[in-house]
Amino acid sequence: MNKSIYFLCSGNSCRGQIAKGYAKKYLPNWKIESAGVRAEDLDPKAVKVMADDGIDISQQESKKIDDLFLNHANVVITLSGEARDKNVLPSTARWLHWPISDPTLTTGSESEETQAYRDVRDDIKQHIIELTNNIDKL
């Protein structure tokens, strides 16, 4: 069975979806899932900024945390304080917390909001690349 990574965030509409998209690209032999404390609609701005970087996440679905998958995941990565604080993580999983800002909270012009999404996308991408380079150490 493939090893698995579970990305957890607040609503699974943006950060978890971006992380899942990049992880599937960079870690094709791993089972990759994402979920949220709540399941909110997939954020169209997240879909757009990922498409701008050549990753299609438009068919991904927002999900609530699945305790069965959580309890069998090899690596669990929380992307929000809410996801970190509201979950009892299995002792068998390697747990990481990446404090990624929530771009949905950005206010300002359309270009400022889009830039916030790009910044989050690029931050998550960098984390995924670092994870890929160190995956054998987990």
PDB file of C-alpha atoms in Angstrom:
ATOM      1  CA  MET A   1       0.000   0.000   0.000  1.00  0.00           C
ATOM      2  CA  ASN A   2       1.235   3.482  -0.842  1.00  0.00           C
ATOM      3  CA  LYS A   3       2.205   5.835   1.909  1.00  0.00           C
ATOM      4  CA  SER A   4      -0.253   8.645   2.501  1.00  0.00           C
ATOM      5  CA  ILE A   5      -0.297  12.345   3.297  1.00  0.00           C
ATOM      6  CA  TYR A   6      -3.334  14.129   4.708  1.00  0.00           C
ATOM      7  CA  PHE A   7      -3.526  17.928   4.472  1.00  0.00           C
ATOM      8  CA  LEU A   8      -5.905  19.513   6.979  1.00  0.00           C
ATOM      9  CA  CYS A   9      -7.167  23.085   7.005  1.00  0.00           C
ATOM     10  CA  SER A  10     -10.227  25.013   8.087  1.00  0.00           C
ATOM     11  CA  GLY A  11     -12.672  24.789   5.169  1.00  0.00           C
ATOM     12  CA  ASN A  12     -10.802  22.697   2.579  1.00  0.00           C
ATOM     13  CA  SER A  13     -11.668  25.279  -0.048  1.00  0.00           C
ATOM     14  CA  CYS A  14      -8.238  26.757  -0.751  1.00  0.00           C
ATOM     15  CA  ARG A  15      -5.052  25.907   1.193  1.00  0.00           C
ATOM     16  CA  GLY A  16      -5.672  22.174   1.470  1.00  0.00           C
ATOM     17  CA  GLN A  17      -6.711  22.015  -2.170  1.00  0.00           C
ATOM     18  CA  ILE A  18      -3.564  23.827  -3.300  1.00  0.00           C
ATOM     19  CA  ALA A  19      -1.383  21.550  -1.162  1.00  0.00           C
ATOM     20  CA  LYS A  20      -3.115  18.466  -2.538  1.00  0.00           C
ATOM     21  CA  GLY A  21      -2.616  19.674  -6.113  1.00  0.00           C
ATOM     22  CA  TYR A  22       1.114  20.207  -5.679  1.00  0.00           C
ATOM     23  CA  ALA A  23       1.650  17.051  -3.624  1.00  0.00           C
ATOM     24  CA  LYS A  24      -0.021  14.951  -6.319  1.00  0.00           C
ATOM     25  CA  LYS A  25       2.377  16.465  -8.859  1.00  0.00           C
ATOM     26  CA  TYR A  26       5.570  16.134  -6.821  1.00  0.00           C
ATOM     27  CA  LEU A  27       4.769  12.891  -4.956  1.00  0.00           C
ATOM     28  CA  PRO A  28       2.904  10.762  -7.519  1.00  0.00           C
ATOM     29  CA  ASN A  29       3.540   7.499  -5.657  1.00  0.00           C
ATOM     30  CA  TRP A  30       1.882   8.744  -2.472  1.00  0.00           C
ATOM     31  CA  LYS A  31      -1.835   8.719  -1.653  1.00  0.00           C
ATOM     32  CA  ILE A  32      -2.703  12.388  -1.185  1.00  0.00           C
ATOM     33  CA  GLU A  33      -5.896  13.700   0.414  1.00  0.00           C
ATOM     34  CA  SER A  34      -7.039  16.964   1.935  1.00  0.00           C
ATOM     35  CA  ALA A  35      -9.898  17.841   4.243  1.00  0.00           C
ATOM     36  CA  GLY A  36     -11.182  20.585   6.471  1.00  0.00           C
ATOM     37  CA  VAL A  37     -12.744  21.083   9.854  1.00  0.00           C
ATOM     38  CA  ARG A  38     -15.666  22.145   7.639  1.00  0.00           C
ATOM     39  CA  ALA A  39     -16.279  21.385   3.966  1.00  0.00           C
ATOM     40  CA  GLU A  40     -16.737  24.629   2.046  1.00  0.00           C
ATOM     41  CA  ASP A  41     -17.088  25.127  -1.707  1.00  0.00           C
ATOM     42  CA  LEU A  42     -13.896  24.943  -3.746  1.00  0.00           C
ATOM     43  CA  ASP A  43     -12.556  28.496  -4.022  1.00  0.00           C
ATOM     44  CA  PRO A  44     -12.532  29.669  -7.672  1.00  0.00           C
ATOM     45  CA  LYS A  45      -9.582  31.977  -6.975  1.00  0.00           C
ATOM     46  CA  ALA A  46      -7.537  29.007  -5.754  1.00  0.00           C
ATOM     47  CA  VAL A  47      -8.479  27.112  -8.915  1.00  0.00           C
ATOM     48  CA  LYS A  48      -7.401  30.114 -11.025  1.00  0.00           C
ATOM     49  CA  VAL A  49      -3.998  30.685  -9.413  1.00  0.00           C
ATOM     50  CA  MET A  50      -3.222  26.969  -9.606  1.00  0.00           C
ATOM     51  CA  ALA A  51      -4.199  26.908 -13.298  1.00  0.00           C
ATOM     52  CA  ASP A  52      -1.831  29.855 -13.782  1.00  0.00           C
ATOM     53  CA  ASP A  53       0.937  27.514 -12.541  1.00  0.00           C
ATOM     54  CA  GLY A  54      -0.186  24.599 -14.718  1.00  0.00           C
ATOM     55  CA  ILE A  55      -2.028  22.575 -12.053  1.00  0.00           C
ATOM     56  CA  ASP A  56      -5.718  21.736 -12.527  1.00  0.00           C
ATOM     57  CA  ILE A  57      -7.539  21.377  -9.206  1.00  0.00           C
ATOM     58  CA  SER A  58     -10.975  22.163 -10.638  1.00  0.00           C
ATOM     59  CA  GLN A  59     -12.236  18.600 -10.154  1.00  0.00           C
ATOM     60  CA  GLN A  60     -11.077  18.279  -6.544  1.00  0.00           C
ATOM     61  CA  GLU A  61     -13.837  18.215  -3.946  1.00  0.00           C
ATOM     62  CA  SER A  62     -13.956  19.783  -0.536  1.00  0.00           C
ATOM     63  CA  LYS A  63     -14.317  17.236   2.256  1.00  0.00           C
ATOM     64  CA  LYS A  64     -14.622  17.147   6.011  1.00  0.00           C
ATOM     65  CA  ILE A  65     -11.959  15.277   7.947  1.00  0.00           C
ATOM     66  CA  ASP A  66     -12.312  11.507   7.648  1.00  0.00           C
ATOM     67  CA  ASP A  67     -11.223   9.879  10.914  1.00  0.00           C
ATOM     68  CA  LEU A  68     -10.459   6.577   9.185  1.00  0.00           C
ATOM     69  CA  PHE A  69      -8.054   8.183   6.695  1.00  0.00           C
ATOM     70  CA  LEU A  70      -6.613  10.380   9.451  1.00  0.00           C
ATOM     71  CA  ASN A  71      -5.895   7.376  11.648  1.00  0.00           C
ATOM     72  CA  HIS A  72      -4.082   5.553   8.840  1.00  0.00           C
ATOM     73  CA  ALA A  73      -2.153   8.458   7.296  1.00  0.00           C
ATOM     74  CA  ASN A  74       1.634   8.312   7.408  1.00  0.00           C
ATOM     75  CA  VAL A  75       2.022  12.091   7.371  1.00  0.00           C
ATOM     76  CA  VAL A  76      -0.529  14.663   8.566  1.00  0.00           C
ATOM     77  CA  ILE A  77       0.093  18.312   7.718  1.00  0.00           C
ATOM     78  CA  THR A  78      -2.080  21.028   9.217  1.00  0.00           C
ATOM     79  CA  LEU A  79      -2.256  24.293   7.297  1.00  0.00           C
ATOM     80  CA  SER A  80      -4.298  26.310   9.783  1.00  0.00           C
ATOM     81  CA  GLY A  81      -4.303  26.771  13.520  1.00  0.00           C
ATOM     82  CA  GLU A  82      -7.933  25.672  13.621  1.00  0.00           C
ATOM     83  CA  ALA A  83      -7.130  22.324  11.995  1.00  0.00           C
ATOM     84  CA  ARG A  84      -4.128  21.874  14.284  1.00  0.00           C
ATOM     85  CA  ASP A  85      -6.071  22.690  17.440  1.00  0.00           C
ATOM     86  CA  LYS A  86      -9.273  20.735  16.712  1.00  0.00           C
ATOM     87  CA  ASN A  87      -7.828  17.339  15.852  1.00  0.00           C
ATOM     88  CA  VAL A  88      -6.430  14.522  17.904  1.00  0.00           C
ATOM     89  CA  LEU A  89      -3.684  13.288  15.652  1.00  0.00           C
ATOM     90  CA  PRO A  90      -2.806   9.608  15.507  1.00  0.00           C
ATOM     91  CA  SER A  91       0.403   8.710  17.302  1.00  0.00           C
ATOM     92  CA  THR A  92       1.560   6.647  14.324  1.00  0.00           C
ATOM     93  CA  ALA A  93       1.571   9.595  11.896  1.00  0.00           C
ATOM     94  CA  ARG A  94       4.355  12.083  11.374  1.00  0.00           C
ATOM     95  CA  TRP A  95       2.732  15.432  12.136  1.00  0.00           C
ATOM     96  CA  LEU A  96       3.803  18.756  10.628  1.00  0.00           C
ATOM     97  CA  HIS A  97       2.253  22.201  10.936  1.00  0.00           C
ATOM     98  CA  TRP A  98       2.686  24.768   8.195  1.00  0.00           C
ATOM     99  CA  PRO A  99       1.175  28.091   9.362  1.00  0.00           C
ATOM    100  CA  ILE A 100      -0.190  29.250   6.009  1.00  0.00           C
ATOM    101  CA  SER A 101      -2.169  32.490   5.945  1.00  0.00           C
ATOM    102  CA  ASP A 102      -5.765  32.351   4.746  1.00  0.00           C
ATOM    103  CA  PRO A 103      -6.083  34.345   1.506  1.00  0.00           C
ATOM    104  CA  THR A 104      -9.873  34.438   1.799  1.00  0.00           C
ATOM    105  CA  LEU A 105      -9.439  36.940   4.637  1.00  0.00           C
ATOM    106  CA  THR A 106      -7.618  39.431   2.400  1.00  0.00           C
ATOM    107  CA  THR A 107      -9.461  42.658   1.725  1.00  0.00           C
ATOM    108  CA  GLY A 108      -8.543  45.196  -0.890  1.00  0.00           C
ATOM    109  CA  SER A 109      -8.602  45.532  -4.620  1.00  0.00           C
ATOM    110  CA  GLU A 110      -9.089  42.561  -6.928  1.00  0.00           C
ATOM    111  CA  SER A 111      -5.373  42.607  -7.762  1.00  0.00           C
ATOM    112  CA  GLU A 112      -4.424  42.668  -4.056  1.00  0.00           C
ATOM    113  CA  GLU A 113      -6.697  39.707  -3.358  1.00  0.00           C
ATOM    114  CA  THR A 114      -5.308  37.786  -6.339  1.00  0.00           C
ATOM    115  CA  GLN A 115      -1.767  38.510  -5.160  1.00  0.00           C
ATOM    116  CA  ALA A 116      -2.630  37.123  -1.711  1.00  0.00           C
ATOM    117  CA  TYR A 117      -3.741  33.876  -3.366  1.00  0.00           C
ATOM    118  CA  ARG A 118      -0.548  33.754  -5.437  1.00  0.00           C
ATOM    119  CA  ASP A 119       1.554  34.314  -2.322  1.00  0.00           C
ATOM    120  CA  VAL A 120      -0.212  31.461  -0.519  1.00  0.00           C
ATOM    121  CA  ARG A 121       0.136  29.239  -3.588  1.00  0.00           C
ATOM    122  CA  ASP A 122       3.864  29.966  -3.817  1.00  0.00           C
ATOM    123  CA  ASP A 123       4.352  29.438  -0.072  1.00  0.00           C
ATOM    124  CA  ILE A 124       2.618  26.062  -0.202  1.00  0.00           C
ATOM    125  CA  LYS A 125       4.534  25.076  -3.348  1.00  0.00           C
ATOM    126  CA  GLN A 126       7.828  25.821  -1.589  1.00  0.00           C
ATOM    127  CA  HIS A 127       6.760  23.728   1.417  1.00  0.00           C
ATOM    128  CA  ILE A 128       5.807  20.843  -0.901  1.00  0.00           C
ATOM    129  CA  ILE A 129       9.160  21.012  -2.700  1.00  0.00           C
ATOM    130  CA  GLU A 130      10.977  20.959   0.656  1.00  0.00           C
ATOM    131  CA  LEU A 131       8.790  18.050   1.772  1.00  0.00           C
ATOM    132  CA  THR A 132       9.590  16.180  -1.441  1.00  0.00           C
ATOM    133  CA  ASN A 133      13.315  16.705  -0.902  1.00  0.00           C
ATOM    134  CA  ASN A 134      13.088  15.405   2.677  1.00  0.00           C
ATOM    135  CA  ILE A 135      10.350  12.775   2.374  1.00  0.00           C
ATOM    136  CA  ASP A 136      12.733   9.895   3.066  1.00  0.00           C
ATOM    137  CA  LYS A 137      13.582  11.443   6.450  1.00  0.00           C
ATOM    138  CA  LEU A 138       9.988  11.341   7.679  1.00  0.00           C
TER     139      LEU A 138
END
